[in-house]
Amino acid sequence: MAKNNNGKMSREQAGKKGGKATARNHDQEFYEEIGQKGGEATAKNHDQEFFEEIGEKGGNARARQRNNNNNNSNNS
């Protein structure tokens, strides 16, 4: 792993290393559980307007992706 100027790992490098270690040490059930907890915390801390906004953003992003895929297949 490349080191930065002072010989230490960057935050990005440390995060990647930690993520790989976590993946080796935990199974799918672990990720399902923390995902459930995160979803519950998000629901507790945000209102309906928040979910409407992120839903709209996701829908718009998906529409752009679909349009890009259609344009690329038409150009082939």
Coordinates of C-alpha atoms in Angstrom, one line a residue:
M1 CA 0.0 0.0 0.0
A2 CA 1.4 3.4 -1.0
K3 CA 2.3 5.8 1.8
N4 CA 1.8 9.5 1.8
N5 CA 4.6 12.1 2.3
N6 CA 5.1 11.4 6.0
G7 CA 5.2 7.7 5.6
K8 CA 1.7 7.1 7.0
M9 CA -1.4 5.6 5.3
S10 CA -4.0 8.1 4.0
R11 CA -7.5 8.0 5.4
E12 CA -8.7 6.4 2.2
Q13 CA -6.1 3.7 2.4
A14 CA -6.9 3.0 6.1
G15 CA -10.6 2.9 5.3
K16 CA -10.1 0.4 2.5
K17 CA -7.9 -1.8 4.6
G18 CA -10.4 -1.7 7.5
G19 CA -13.3 -2.5 5.1
K20 CA -11.5 -5.5 3.7
A21 CA -10.7 -6.8 7.2
T22 CA -14.4 -6.3 8.2
A23 CA -15.5 -8.2 5.2
R24 CA -13.2 -11.1 6.1
N25 CA -14.4 -11.2 9.7
H26 CA -18.2 -10.9 9.2
D27 CA -20.9 -12.7 7.2
Q28 CA -24.0 -11.5 5.4
E29 CA -26.1 -11.6 8.6
F30 CA -23.8 -8.9 10.1
Y31 CA -24.3 -6.6 7.2
E32 CA -28.1 -7.2 7.2
E33 CA -28.2 -6.4 10.9
I34 CA -26.3 -3.1 10.6
G35 CA -28.3 -2.1 7.6
Q36 CA -31.5 -2.7 9.5
K37 CA -30.2 -0.6 12.4
G38 CA -29.1 2.2 10.1
G39 CA -32.5 2.2 8.4
E40 CA -34.3 2.4 11.8
A41 CA -32.1 5.3 12.9
T42 CA -32.6 7.1 9.6
A43 CA -36.4 6.7 10.0
K44 CA -36.3 8.0 13.5
N45 CA -34.2 11.0 12.7
H46 CA -35.9 12.2 9.4
D47 CA -39.4 13.1 8.4
Q48 CA -41.5 12.1 5.3
E49 CA -40.2 15.1 3.4
F50 CA -36.7 13.7 3.6
F51 CA -37.7 10.4 2.2
E52 CA -39.7 12.0 -0.6
E53 CA -36.7 14.1 -1.5
I54 CA -34.2 11.2 -1.6
G55 CA -36.8 9.1 -3.5
E56 CA -37.1 11.8 -6.1
K57 CA -33.4 12.1 -6.5
G58 CA -33.0 8.4 -6.9
G59 CA -35.8 8.3 -9.4
N60 CA -34.2 11.1 -11.4
A61 CA -30.8 9.4 -11.3
R62 CA -32.4 6.1 -12.5
A63 CA -34.2 7.9 -15.4
R64 CA -30.9 9.5 -16.5
Q65 CA -29.2 6.1 -16.3
R66 CA -31.9 4.5 -18.3
N67 CA -31.8 7.3 -20.9
N68 CA -28.0 7.0 -21.2
N69 CA -28.3 3.2 -21.7
N70 CA -30.9 3.7 -24.4
N71 CA -28.8 6.3 -26.2
N72 CA -25.7 4.0 -26.1
S73 CA -27.6 1.1 -27.5
N74 CA -29.1 3.2 -30.3
N75 CA -25.6 4.3 -31.3
S76 CA -24.3 0.8 -31.7

